[in-house]
CSV table of C-alpha atoms in Angstrom, one decimal:
chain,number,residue,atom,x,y,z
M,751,UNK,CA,94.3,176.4,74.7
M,752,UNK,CA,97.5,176.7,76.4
M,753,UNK,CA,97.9,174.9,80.0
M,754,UNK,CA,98.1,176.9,82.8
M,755,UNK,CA,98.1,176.4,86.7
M,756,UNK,CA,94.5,176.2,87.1
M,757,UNK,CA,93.9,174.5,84.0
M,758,UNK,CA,91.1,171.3,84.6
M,759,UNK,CA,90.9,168.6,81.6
M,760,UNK,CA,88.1,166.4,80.9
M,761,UNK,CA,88.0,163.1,82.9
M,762,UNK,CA,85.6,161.0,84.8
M,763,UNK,CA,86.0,161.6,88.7
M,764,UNK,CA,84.4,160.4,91.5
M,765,UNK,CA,84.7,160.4,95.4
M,766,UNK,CA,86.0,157.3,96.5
M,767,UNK,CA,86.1,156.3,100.6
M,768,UNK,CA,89.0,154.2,101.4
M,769,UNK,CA,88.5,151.2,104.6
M,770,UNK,CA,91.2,150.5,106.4
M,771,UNK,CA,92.6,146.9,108.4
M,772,UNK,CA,92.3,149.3,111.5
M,773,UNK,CA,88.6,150.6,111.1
M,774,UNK,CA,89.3,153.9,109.4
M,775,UNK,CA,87.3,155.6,106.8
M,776,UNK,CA,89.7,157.6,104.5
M,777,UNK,CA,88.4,160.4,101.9
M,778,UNK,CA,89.4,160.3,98.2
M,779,UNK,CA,89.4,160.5,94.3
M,780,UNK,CA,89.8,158.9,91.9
M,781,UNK,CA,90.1,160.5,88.3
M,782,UNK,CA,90.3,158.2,85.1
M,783,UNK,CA,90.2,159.2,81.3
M,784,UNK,CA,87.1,160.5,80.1
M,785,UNK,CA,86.5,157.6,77.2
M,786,UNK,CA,89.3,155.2,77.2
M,787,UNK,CA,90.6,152.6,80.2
M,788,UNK,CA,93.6,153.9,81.9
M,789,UNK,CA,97.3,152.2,81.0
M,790,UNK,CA,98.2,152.7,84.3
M,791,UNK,CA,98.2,153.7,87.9
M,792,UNK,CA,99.0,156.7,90.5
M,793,UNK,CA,98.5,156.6,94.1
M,794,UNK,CA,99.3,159.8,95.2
M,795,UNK,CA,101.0,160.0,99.1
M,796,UNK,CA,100.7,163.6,100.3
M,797,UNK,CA,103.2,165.3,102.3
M,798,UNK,CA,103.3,166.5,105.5
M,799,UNK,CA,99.5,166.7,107.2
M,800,UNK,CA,100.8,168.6,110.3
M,801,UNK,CA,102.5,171.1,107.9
M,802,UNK,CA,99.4,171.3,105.4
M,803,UNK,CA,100.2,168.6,103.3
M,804,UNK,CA,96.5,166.9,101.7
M,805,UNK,CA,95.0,165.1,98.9
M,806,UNK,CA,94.9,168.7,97.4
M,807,UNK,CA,98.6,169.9,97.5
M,808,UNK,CA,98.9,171.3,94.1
M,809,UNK,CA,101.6,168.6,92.4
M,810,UNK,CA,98.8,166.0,93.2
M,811,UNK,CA,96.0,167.9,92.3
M,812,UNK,CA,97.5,169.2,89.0
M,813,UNK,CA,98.6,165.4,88.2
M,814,UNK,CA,94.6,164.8,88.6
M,815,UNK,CA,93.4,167.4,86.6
M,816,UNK,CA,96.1,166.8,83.6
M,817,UNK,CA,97.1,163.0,83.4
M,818,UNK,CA,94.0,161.4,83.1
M,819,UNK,CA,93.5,163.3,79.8
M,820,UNK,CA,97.0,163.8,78.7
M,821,UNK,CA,98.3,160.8,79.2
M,822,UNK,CA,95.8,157.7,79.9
M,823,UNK,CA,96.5,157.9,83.7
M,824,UNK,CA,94.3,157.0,86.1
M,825,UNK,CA,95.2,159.2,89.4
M,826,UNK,CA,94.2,158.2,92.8
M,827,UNK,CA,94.3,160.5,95.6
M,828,UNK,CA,93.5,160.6,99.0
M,829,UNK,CA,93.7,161.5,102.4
M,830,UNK,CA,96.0,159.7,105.2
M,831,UNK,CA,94.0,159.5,108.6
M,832,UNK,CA,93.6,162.6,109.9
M,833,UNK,CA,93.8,164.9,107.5
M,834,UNK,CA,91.4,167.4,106.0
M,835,UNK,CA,91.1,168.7,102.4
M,836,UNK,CA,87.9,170.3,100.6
M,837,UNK,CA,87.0,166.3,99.9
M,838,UNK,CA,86.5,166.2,103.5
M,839,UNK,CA,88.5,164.9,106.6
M,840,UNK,CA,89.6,161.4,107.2
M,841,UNK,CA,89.0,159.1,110.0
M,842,UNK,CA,91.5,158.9,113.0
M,843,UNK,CA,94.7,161.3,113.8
M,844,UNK,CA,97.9,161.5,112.7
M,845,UNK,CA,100.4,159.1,113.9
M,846,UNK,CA,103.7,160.1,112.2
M,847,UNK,CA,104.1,157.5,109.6
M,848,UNK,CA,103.2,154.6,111.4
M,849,UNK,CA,99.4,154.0,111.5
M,850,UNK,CA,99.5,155.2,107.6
M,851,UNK,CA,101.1,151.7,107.1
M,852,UNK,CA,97.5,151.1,106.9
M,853,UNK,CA,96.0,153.5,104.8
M,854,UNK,CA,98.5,152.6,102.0
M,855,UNK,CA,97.6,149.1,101.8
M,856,UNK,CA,93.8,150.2,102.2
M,857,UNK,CA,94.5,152.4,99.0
M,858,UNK,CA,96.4,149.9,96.8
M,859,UNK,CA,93.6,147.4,98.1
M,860,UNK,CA,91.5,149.4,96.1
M,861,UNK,CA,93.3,149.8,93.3
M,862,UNK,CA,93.3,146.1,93.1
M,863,UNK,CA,90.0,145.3,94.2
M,864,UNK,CA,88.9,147.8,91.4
M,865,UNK,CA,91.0,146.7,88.7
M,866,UNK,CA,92.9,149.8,88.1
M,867,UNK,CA,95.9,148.7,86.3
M,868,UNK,CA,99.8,148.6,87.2
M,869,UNK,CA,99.9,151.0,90.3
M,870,UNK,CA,103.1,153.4,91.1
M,871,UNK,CA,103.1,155.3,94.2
M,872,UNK,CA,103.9,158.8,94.1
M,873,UNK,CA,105.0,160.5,97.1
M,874,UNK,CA,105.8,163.8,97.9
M,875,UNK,CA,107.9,164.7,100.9
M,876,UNK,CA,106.0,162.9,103.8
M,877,UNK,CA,104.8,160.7,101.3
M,878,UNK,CA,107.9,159.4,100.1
M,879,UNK,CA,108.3,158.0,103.5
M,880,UNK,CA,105.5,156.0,103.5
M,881,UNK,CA,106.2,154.6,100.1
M,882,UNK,CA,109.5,153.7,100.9
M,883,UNK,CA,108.5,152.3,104.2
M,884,UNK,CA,105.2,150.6,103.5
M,885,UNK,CA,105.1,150.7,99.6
M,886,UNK,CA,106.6,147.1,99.1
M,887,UNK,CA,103.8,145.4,97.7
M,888,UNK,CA,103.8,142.9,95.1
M,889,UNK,CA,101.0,145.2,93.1
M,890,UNK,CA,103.1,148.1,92.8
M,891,UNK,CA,105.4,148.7,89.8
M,892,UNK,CA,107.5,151.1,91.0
M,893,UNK,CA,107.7,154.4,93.1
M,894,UNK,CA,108.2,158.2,92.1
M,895,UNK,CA,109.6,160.2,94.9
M,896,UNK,CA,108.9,164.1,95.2
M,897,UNK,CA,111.4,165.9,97.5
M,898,UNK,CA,112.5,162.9,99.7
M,899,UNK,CA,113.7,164.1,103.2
M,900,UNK,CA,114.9,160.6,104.4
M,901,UNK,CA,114.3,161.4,107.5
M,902,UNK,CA,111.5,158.6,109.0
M,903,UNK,CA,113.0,156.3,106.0
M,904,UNK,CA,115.7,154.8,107.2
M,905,UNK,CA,118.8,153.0,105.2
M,906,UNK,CA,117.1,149.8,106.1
M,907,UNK,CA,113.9,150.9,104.2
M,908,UNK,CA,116.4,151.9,101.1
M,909,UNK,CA,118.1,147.7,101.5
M,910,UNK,CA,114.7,146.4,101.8
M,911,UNK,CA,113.7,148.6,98.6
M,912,UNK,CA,116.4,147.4,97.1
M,913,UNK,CA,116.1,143.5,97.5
M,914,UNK,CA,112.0,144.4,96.2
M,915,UNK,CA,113.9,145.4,93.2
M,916,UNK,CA,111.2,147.4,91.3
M,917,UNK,CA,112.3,151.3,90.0
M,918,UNK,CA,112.4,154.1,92.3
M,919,UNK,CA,113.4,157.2,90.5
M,920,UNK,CA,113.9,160.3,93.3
M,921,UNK,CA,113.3,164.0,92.0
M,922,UNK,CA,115.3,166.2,93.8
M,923,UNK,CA,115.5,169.9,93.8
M,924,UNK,CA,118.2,171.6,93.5
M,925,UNK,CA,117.5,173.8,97.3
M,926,UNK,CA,115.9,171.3,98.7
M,927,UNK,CA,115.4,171.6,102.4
M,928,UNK,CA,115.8,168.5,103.6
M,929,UNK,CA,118.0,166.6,101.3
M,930,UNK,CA,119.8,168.0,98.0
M,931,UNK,CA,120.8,166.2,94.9
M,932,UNK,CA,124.5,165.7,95.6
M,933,UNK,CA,123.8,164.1,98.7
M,934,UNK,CA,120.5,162.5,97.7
M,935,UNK,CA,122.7,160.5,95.2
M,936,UNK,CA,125.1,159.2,98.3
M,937,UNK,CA,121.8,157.6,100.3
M,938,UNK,CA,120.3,156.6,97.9
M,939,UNK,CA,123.7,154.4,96.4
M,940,UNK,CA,122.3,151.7,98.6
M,941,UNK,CA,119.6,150.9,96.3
M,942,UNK,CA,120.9,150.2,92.7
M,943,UNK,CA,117.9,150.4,90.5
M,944,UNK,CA,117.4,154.0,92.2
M,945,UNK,CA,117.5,156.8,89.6
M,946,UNK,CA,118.0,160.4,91.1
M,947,UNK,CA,116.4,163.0,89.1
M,948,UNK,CA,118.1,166.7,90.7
M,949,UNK,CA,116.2,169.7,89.4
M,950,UNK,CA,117.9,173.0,88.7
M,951,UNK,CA,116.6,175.8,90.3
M,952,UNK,CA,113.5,173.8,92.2
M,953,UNK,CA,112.8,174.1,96.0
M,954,UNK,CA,110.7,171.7,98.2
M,955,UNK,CA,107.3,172.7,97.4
M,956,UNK,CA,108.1,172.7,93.6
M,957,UNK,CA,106.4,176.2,93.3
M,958,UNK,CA,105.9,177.5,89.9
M,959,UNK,CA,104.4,176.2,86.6
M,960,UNK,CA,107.6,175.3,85.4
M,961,UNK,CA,108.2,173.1,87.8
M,962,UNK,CA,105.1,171.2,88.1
M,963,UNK,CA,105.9,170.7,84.2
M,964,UNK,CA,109.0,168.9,85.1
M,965,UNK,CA,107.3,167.1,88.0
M,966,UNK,CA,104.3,165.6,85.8
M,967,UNK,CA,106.8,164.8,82.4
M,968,UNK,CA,108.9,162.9,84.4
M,969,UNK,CA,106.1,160.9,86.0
M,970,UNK,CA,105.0,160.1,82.8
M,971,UNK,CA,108.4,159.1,81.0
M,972,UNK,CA,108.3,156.5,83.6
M,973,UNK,CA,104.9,155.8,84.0
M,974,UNK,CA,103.5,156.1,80.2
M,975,UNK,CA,106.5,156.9,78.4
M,976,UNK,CA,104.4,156.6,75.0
M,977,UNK,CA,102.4,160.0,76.1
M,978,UNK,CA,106.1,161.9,77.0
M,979,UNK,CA,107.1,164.8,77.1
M,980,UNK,CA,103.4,166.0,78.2
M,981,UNK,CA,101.8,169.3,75.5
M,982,UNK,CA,101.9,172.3,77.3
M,983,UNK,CA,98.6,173.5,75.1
M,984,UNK,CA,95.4,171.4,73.9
């Protein structure tokens, strides 16, 4: 069976509720492989809320439906305070990047308090932000950034992600709308274990089945580098 866009693998998946330091209840999932533990970890930071960004924007949700199986991944998902996916809505309201502080620690608290092993973030857009900003935990391996628009990151996030001297490896397309690969590589000089990925013909959203492909096989080369490149058929 060849992989396609709506293609959903075997794995064990349950809702999950996330609590956070500020008294929020956040909605989620958590997807793991169907008969074997997990090798490792994604906590998945959605983009932009206020521009439809949830738990379900399809890089995330594809990443759940295909990594557990394909590649011994567990993949968390959720959503930040505020926002609404079919899972359901989140406590609280949006607060441009700065309450969600909260609901990353609340979801690598989980991941800890569960035992899911050697957790990366992987943001996307909006969700790069808050890994760059509020990622820097001693649990987390390493970040995977989707589109970054540097925007609420600032260049004293990139120094302070820099002196927490785990990997950060930035996949940027090629018409971006926000920040493109040539200049992606000048921020991001301030950070020297920062690996920037540019992606020929690829825009923001990462539209296409092609480009989903990219996105998910360089997770994993990172991530699981044992299950890379990623079968496009099972």
């Amino acid at each position: 069976m060849d992989i396609r866009a709506s293609t959903v693998l075997a794995a064990r998946r349950e809702d999950i509720e996330l609590h956070t330091s500020d008294g929020l209840t956040l909605v989620g999932e958590l997807a793991l492989p169907e008969s074997r533990p997990p090798v490792a970890t994604l906590v998945c930071l959605h983009p932009l809320p206020t521009h439809g960004g949830m738990m379900d924007s399809h890089v995330l949700r594809k990443a759940s439906y295909r990594l557990p199986a394909l590649a011994d991944l567990a993949v968390l998902r959720f959503n930040t305070r505020g926002t609404t996916s079919e899972r359901g809505t989140s406590q609280g309201a949006f607060d441009e990047g700065e309450g969600e502080r909260w609901d990353v620690a609340a979801a690598l608290e989980y991941a800890d308090f569960d035992d899911l092993p050697r957790p990366w973030l992987v943001g996307w857009s909006f969700g790069t932000e808050l890994a760059l900003r509020w990622g820097r935990d001693p649990l987390v391996e390493g970040a995977i950034l989707l589109s970054p628009p540097l925007r609420r990151a600032t260049d004293a996030d990139l120094d302070a992600w820099a002196a927490f001297g785990r990997p950060l490896v930035a996949l940027v397309p090629e018409f971006d709308d926000y920040l493109r690969p040539e200049e992606a590589v000048r921020r991001f000089s301030r950070v020297p274990q920062a690996e920037i990925v540019g992606v020929e013909g690829a825009k923001h959203l990462w539209v296409g089945e092609p480009y989903v492909r990219i996105v998910l096989d360089e997770i994993v080369k990172r991530v699981n580098p044992a299950a890379a490149p990623l079968p496009t058929a099972v």
